[in-house]
């Protein structure tokens, strides 16, 4: 269940949403945490050190929002008592644009944001895996055939 | 294995970066270089002093990779993808369908194979 907090003044709006995802996303998230080994080591993604599940979610949401919102929505720094929440901040201008985009179906609502961001992340990772698997097989086959030039950049 | 021969991950990256780039072949073979650097087509010559890496030529790295590919082609390919194409280990793991730490383990073994092969000649 999400509990959202929204504080607005004339200049900007703060959003706060509880970290919570649907069952299917949660299952994949658990798998991903295991895959990355986040509980046992520090993982570096996009030059940021990730040591917990919530930090990971914050990063994924941040990357996702920034991809379609170009820096207009800012993730607020995490505070220790707020580990269960993600806080955002954006200008009132940006907020109305966001709400407009939501009504037009072009942007996720705050409620859908975390789920959407994670699903987008999983899709991208799948695409990377497919692409690299093909590359790996190609390089493997070329090396086995003794063809070194095809794997080097000319 | 003599551990003093082990290359660091940064050195592997460095070695492969120059090895990968075929457009540098003419520079490698001319060895337009640091004064006093011997062995004209050493992988690192002409760029910055990396004494360990100056032991190996492009041809030697190629030969070592091909030798590994005959016994363990997956390891040889992993070295090229990880260090040559600079793919993060997590992404390599996805392609190998294993966990990131297993992929790291495979990479360490592949690096040891390569080091042994390079020093064998």
CSV table of C-alpha atoms in Angstrom, one decimal:
chain,number,residue,atom,x,y,z
A,1,UNK,CA,0.0,0.0,0.0
A,2,UNK,CA,1.4,3.4,-1.0
A,3,UNK,CA,1.2,6.3,1.3
A,4,UNK,CA,2.0,9.5,-0.5
A,5,UNK,CA,3.0,12.7,1.0
A,6,UNK,CA,2.9,15.9,-1.0
A,7,UNK,CA,4.0,19.3,0.2
A,8,UNK,CA,3.4,22.2,-2.1
A,9,UNK,CA,4.5,25.8,-1.8
A,10,UNK,CA,4.4,28.5,-4.5
A,11,UNK,CA,7.8,27.4,-6.0
A,12,UNK,CA,8.0,23.7,-5.8
A,13,UNK,CA,6.4,20.4,-4.7
A,14,UNK,CA,7.8,17.6,-2.6
A,15,UNK,CA,6.5,14.1,-3.2
A,16,UNK,CA,7.1,11.2,-1.0
A,17,UNK,CA,6.0,7.7,-1.8
A,18,UNK,CA,6.4,4.5,0.1
A,19,UNK,CA,8.6,1.9,-1.5
A,20,UNK,CA,6.2,-0.9,-2.4
A,21,UNK,CA,5.9,-2.9,-5.6
A,22,UNK,CA,3.5,-5.4,-7.0
A,23,UNK,CA,4.0,-9.2,-6.4
A,24,UNK,CA,5.4,-10.0,-9.8
A,25,UNK,CA,7.9,-7.1,-9.7
A,26,UNK,CA,8.8,-8.0,-6.2
A,27,UNK,CA,9.7,-11.6,-7.2
A,28,UNK,CA,11.9,-10.2,-10.0
A,29,UNK,CA,13.4,-7.7,-7.6
A,30,UNK,CA,14.3,-10.4,-5.2
A,31,UNK,CA,15.9,-12.4,-8.0
A,32,UNK,CA,17.8,-9.3,-9.1
A,33,UNK,CA,19.1,-8.7,-5.6
A,34,UNK,CA,20.4,-12.2,-5.5
A,35,UNK,CA,21.9,-11.9,-8.9
A,36,UNK,CA,23.8,-8.7,-8.0
A,37,UNK,CA,24.7,-10.1,-4.6
A,38,UNK,CA,23.7,-6.8,-3.0
A,39,UNK,CA,23.6,-8.2,0.5
A,40,UNK,CA,27.1,-9.5,0.3
A,41,UNK,CA,29.0,-6.9,-1.7
A,42,UNK,CA,29.0,-3.3,-2.9
A,43,UNK,CA,27.6,-3.1,-6.4
A,44,UNK,CA,28.5,-0.1,-8.6
A,45,UNK,CA,25.8,0.9,-11.0
A,46,UNK,CA,26.2,4.1,-13.1
A,47,UNK,CA,29.1,5.1,-10.8
A,48,UNK,CA,27.0,4.9,-7.7
A,49,UNK,CA,27.7,2.5,-4.9
A,50,UNK,CA,24.6,0.4,-4.0
A,51,UNK,CA,24.6,-1.5,-0.7
A,52,UNK,CA,20.9,-2.1,-0.1
A,53,UNK,CA,17.7,-3.0,-1.9
A,54,UNK,CA,16.2,0.4,-1.2
A,55,UNK,CA,19.2,2.2,-2.5
A,56,UNK,CA,18.9,0.1,-5.6
A,57,UNK,CA,15.2,1.1,-6.1
A,58,UNK,CA,16.0,4.7,-5.6
A,59,UNK,CA,18.7,4.6,-8.2
A,60,UNK,CA,16.5,2.8,-10.7
A,61,UNK,CA,13.7,5.3,-10.2
A,62,UNK,CA,16.2,8.2,-10.4
A,63,UNK,CA,17.6,6.9,-13.7
A,64,UNK,CA,14.1,6.3,-15.1
A,65,UNK,CA,12.7,9.6,-14.2
A,66,UNK,CA,15.7,11.4,-15.5
A,67,UNK,CA,15.5,9.6,-18.8
A,68,UNK,CA,12.1,11.0,-19.7
A,69,UNK,CA,12.1,14.1,-17.5
A,70,UNK,CA,15.7,15.4,-18.1
A,71,UNK,CA,16.6,16.5,-14.7
A,72,UNK,CA,13.4,18.4,-13.9
A,73,UNK,CA,12.4,16.0,-11.1
A,74,UNK,CA,15.0,15.6,-8.4
A,75,UNK,CA,15.3,12.8,-6.0
A,76,UNK,CA,15.9,14.2,-2.6
A,77,UNK,CA,18.8,12.8,-0.5
A,78,UNK,CA,17.9,9.8,1.6
A,79,UNK,CA,17.5,10.4,5.3
A,80,UNK,CA,18.0,7.5,7.7
A,81,UNK,CA,14.5,7.6,9.2
A,82,UNK,CA,13.1,7.6,5.7
A,83,UNK,CA,14.5,4.3,4.4
A,84,UNK,CA,11.1,3.1,3.4
A,85,UNK,CA,10.3,6.1,1.3
A,86,UNK,CA,11.5,7.8,-1.8
A,87,UNK,CA,11.2,11.6,-1.9
A,88,UNK,CA,11.1,13.7,-5.0
A,89,UNK,CA,11.1,17.4,-5.5
A,90,UNK,CA,10.2,19.4,-8.6
A,91,UNK,CA,9.2,22.9,-9.6
A,92,UNK,CA,5.5,23.7,-9.7
A,93,UNK,CA,5.9,24.2,-13.5
A,94,UNK,CA,7.4,20.8,-13.8
A,95,UNK,CA,4.6,19.3,-11.6
A,96,UNK,CA,1.9,20.7,-13.9
A,97,UNK,CA,3.7,19.4,-16.9
A,98,UNK,CA,4.0,16.0,-15.2
A,99,UNK,CA,0.3,15.9,-14.3
A,100,UNK,CA,-0.5,16.9,-17.9
A,101,UNK,CA,1.6,14.1,-19.2
A,102,UNK,CA,-0.1,11.7,-16.8
A,103,UNK,CA,-3.6,12.7,-18.0
A,104,UNK,CA,-2.4,12.2,-21.5
A,105,UNK,CA,-1.1,8.7,-20.6
A,106,UNK,CA,2.5,9.7,-21.4
A,107,UNK,CA,3.9,9.5,-18.0
A,108,UNK,CA,3.3,7.2,-15.0
A,109,UNK,CA,1.4,8.4,-12.0
A,110,UNK,CA,3.3,8.6,-8.7
A,111,UNK,CA,1.6,5.4,-7.6
A,112,UNK,CA,2.9,3.6,-10.7
A,113,UNK,CA,6.4,5.1,-10.8
A,114,UNK,CA,8.4,2.6,-8.8
A,115,UNK,CA,6.7,-0.4,-10.5
A,116,UNK,CA,7.2,1.2,-14.0
A,117,UNK,CA,10.8,2.1,-13.3
A,118,UNK,CA,11.7,-1.4,-12.2
A,119,UNK,CA,9.9,-3.1,-15.1
A,120,UNK,CA,11.7,-0.8,-17.4
A,121,UNK,CA,15.0,-1.7,-15.8
A,122,UNK,CA,14.3,-5.4,-16.1
A,123,UNK,CA,13.4,-5.1,-19.8
A,124,UNK,CA,16.6,-3.2,-20.5
A,125,UNK,CA,18.7,-5.8,-18.6
A,126,UNK,CA,17.0,-8.6,-20.7
A,127,UNK,CA,17.9,-6.7,-23.9
A,128,UNK,CA,21.5,-6.3,-22.7
A,129,UNK,CA,21.7,-10.0,-21.9
A,130,UNK,CA,20.3,-11.1,-25.3
A,131,UNK,CA,22.7,-8.7,-27.1
A,132,UNK,CA,25.7,-9.8,-25.1
A,133,UNK,CA,24.9,-13.4,-25.3
A,134,UNK,CA,25.0,-13.1,-29.1
A,135,UNK,CA,28.3,-11.2,-29.0
A,136,UNK,CA,29.8,-13.7,-26.6
A,137,UNK,CA,28.9,-16.6,-28.9
A,138,UNK,CA,30.3,-14.7,-31.9
A,139,UNK,CA,33.6,-14.0,-30.2
A,140,UNK,CA,33.8,-17.5,-28.9
A,141,UNK,CA,33.2,-19.0,-32.4
A,142,UNK,CA,35.7,-16.6,-34.1
A,143,UNK,CA,38.4,-17.3,-31.6
A,144,UNK,CA,37.9,-21.1,-31.9
A,145,UNK,CA,38.2,-20.7,-35.6
A,146,UNK,CA,41.5,-18.9,-35.1
A,147,UNK,CA,40.2,-15.6,-36.5
A,148,UNK,CA,41.5,-12.9,-34.2
A,149,UNK,CA,41.0,-9.9,-36.5
A,150,UNK,CA,37.2,-10.2,-36.5
A,151,UNK,CA,37.1,-9.6,-32.7
A,152,UNK,CA,39.4,-6.6,-32.7
A,153,UNK,CA,38.3,-3.1,-33.6
A,154,UNK,CA,39.8,-2.0,-36.9
B,1,UNK,CA,51.4,-20.4,-10.2
B,2,UNK,CA,53.8,-17.6,-9.5
B,3,UNK,CA,51.6,-14.9,-8.1
B,4,UNK,CA,54.2,-12.2,-8.8
B,5,UNK,CA,53.2,-12.7,-12.5
B,6,UNK,CA,49.6,-11.8,-11.9
B,7,UNK,CA,48.2,-8.8,-13.6
B,8,UNK,CA,45.8,-6.5,-11.8
B,9,UNK,CA,42.3,-5.9,-13.2
B,10,UNK,CA,43.4,-2.4,-14.3
B,11,UNK,CA,46.4,-3.9,-16.1
B,12,UNK,CA,44.1,-6.4,-17.9
B,13,UNK,CA,41.9,-3.5,-19.0
B,14,UNK,CA,45.0,-1.6,-20.2
B,15,UNK,CA,46.4,-4.5,-22.0
B,16,UNK,CA,43.2,-5.3,-23.8
B,17,UNK,CA,42.3,-1.8,-24.6
B,18,UNK,CA,45.4,-1.4,-26.8
B,19,UNK,CA,45.3,-5.0,-28.0
B,20,UNK,CA,41.7,-4.5,-29.2
B,21,UNK,CA,42.4,-1.4,-31.2
B,22,UNK,CA,43.5,-2.7,-34.6
B,23,UNK,CA,43.8,0.9,-35.9
B,24,UNK,CA,46.9,1.3,-33.6
B,25,UNK,CA,48.7,-1.6,-35.3
B,26,UNK,CA,50.9,0.7,-37.4
B,27,UNK,CA,51.8,2.6,-34.3
B,28,UNK,CA,52.6,-0.6,-32.5
B,29,UNK,CA,54.8,-1.8,-35.3
B,30,UNK,CA,56.6,1.5,-35.7
B,31,UNK,CA,56.9,1.7,-32.0
B,32,UNK,CA,57.0,5.5,-32.2
B,33,UNK,CA,57.9,5.5,-28.7
B,34,UNK,CA,59.3,6.5,-25.4
B,35,UNK,CA,63.0,6.9,-25.8
B,36,UNK,CA,64.7,3.7,-24.7
B,37,UNK,CA,61.7,1.5,-25.1
B,38,UNK,CA,62.7,-1.7,-26.7
B,39,UNK,CA,60.6,-4.3,-28.5
B,40,UNK,CA,59.0,-2.2,-31.2
B,41,UNK,CA,55.5,-3.6,-31.2
B,42,UNK,CA,55.0,-4.0,-27.5
B,43,UNK,CA,51.4,-3.4,-26.6
B,44,UNK,CA,51.9,-0.4,-24.5
B,45,UNK,CA,54.9,1.2,-26.2
B,46,UNK,CA,54.5,4.8,-27.2
B,47,UNK,CA,51.7,5.5,-24.8
B,48,UNK,CA,52.9,5.5,-21.2
B,49,UNK,CA,55.4,3.5,-19.3
B,50,UNK,CA,53.8,0.3,-18.1
B,51,UNK,CA,56.8,-1.9,-17.6
B,52,UNK,CA,54.8,-5.1,-17.0
B,53,UNK,CA,52.7,-4.7,-20.1
B,54,UNK,CA,55.7,-3.8,-22.2
B,55,UNK,CA,56.6,-7.4,-21.9
B,56,UNK,CA,53.9,-8.4,-24.3
B,57,UNK,CA,53.3,-7.8,-28.0
B,58,UNK,CA,50.0,-7.6,-29.8
B,59,UNK,CA,50.9,-10.9,-31.5
B,60,UNK,CA,51.7,-12.5,-28.2
B,61,UNK,CA,48.4,-11.5,-26.7
B,62,UNK,CA,46.6,-12.8,-29.8
B,63,UNK,CA,48.5,-16.1,-29.7
B,64,UNK,CA,47.7,-16.6,-26.0
B,65,UNK,CA,44.0,-15.9,-26.5
B,66,UNK,CA,43.8,-18.3,-29.4
B,67,UNK,CA,45.6,-21.0,-27.4
B,68,UNK,CA,43.1,-20.5,-24.6
B,69,UNK,CA,40.2,-20.6,-27.1
B,70,UNK,CA,41.3,-24.1,-28.1
B,71,UNK,CA,40.8,-25.5,-24.6
B,72,UNK,CA,38.2,-23.1,-23.1
B,73,UNK,CA,36.6,-20.8,-25.7
B,74,UNK,CA,34.1,-19.4,-23.2
B,75,UNK,CA,37.0,-18.0,-21.0
B,76,UNK,CA,38.8,-16.5,-24.0
B,77,UNK,CA,35.6,-14.8,-25.2
B,78,UNK,CA,34.9,-13.6,-21.6
B,79,UNK,CA,38.3,-11.9,-21.5
B,80,UNK,CA,37.6,-10.1,-24.8
B,81,UNK,CA,34.1,-9.0,-23.8
B,82,UNK,CA,35.0,-7.9,-20.3
B,83,UNK,CA,38.4,-6.2,-20.9
B,84,UNK,CA,38.4,-5.6,-24.6
B,85,UNK,CA,34.8,-4.2,-25.0
B,86,UNK,CA,34.8,-3.0,-21.3
B,87,UNK,CA,31.5,-4.6,-20.5
B,88,UNK,CA,30.7,-4.5,-16.7
B,89,UNK,CA,30.9,-7.9,-15.0
B,90,UNK,CA,27.2,-7.8,-14.1
B,91,UNK,CA,26.3,-7.6,-17.8
B,92,UNK,CA,28.7,-10.4,-18.6
B,93,UNK,CA,27.0,-12.5,-15.9
B,94,UNK,CA,23.6,-11.9,-17.5
B,95,UNK,CA,24.9,-13.1,-20.9
B,96,UNK,CA,26.4,-16.2,-19.2
B,97,UNK,CA,23.2,-16.7,-17.2
B,98,UNK,CA,24.9,-16.9,-13.9
B,99,UNK,CA,25.2,-14.7,-10.8
B,100,UNK,CA,27.6,-11.7,-10.8
B,101,UNK,CA,29.9,-13.4,-8.3
B,102,UNK,CA,30.1,-16.6,-10.4
B,103,UNK,CA,31.0,-14.5,-13.4
B,104,UNK,CA,33.7,-12.8,-11.4
B,105,UNK,CA,35.0,-16.2,-10.5
B,106,UNK,CA,35.0,-17.3,-14.1
B,107,UNK,CA,36.8,-14.1,-15.1
B,108,UNK,CA,39.5,-14.7,-12.4
B,109,UNK,CA,40.1,-18.1,-13.8
B,110,UNK,CA,40.2,-16.8,-17.4
B,111,UNK,CA,42.7,-14.1,-16.3
B,112,UNK,CA,44.9,-16.7,-14.6
B,113,UNK,CA,44.8,-18.8,-17.8
B,114,UNK,CA,45.9,-15.9,-19.9
B,115,UNK,CA,48.6,-14.8,-17.6
B,116,UNK,CA,50.0,-18.3,-17.5
B,117,UNK,CA,49.8,-18.5,-21.3
B,118,UNK,CA,51.5,-15.1,-21.7
B,119,UNK,CA,54.4,-16.1,-19.4
B,120,UNK,CA,54.8,-19.5,-21.0
B,121,UNK,CA,56.5,-18.0,-24.0
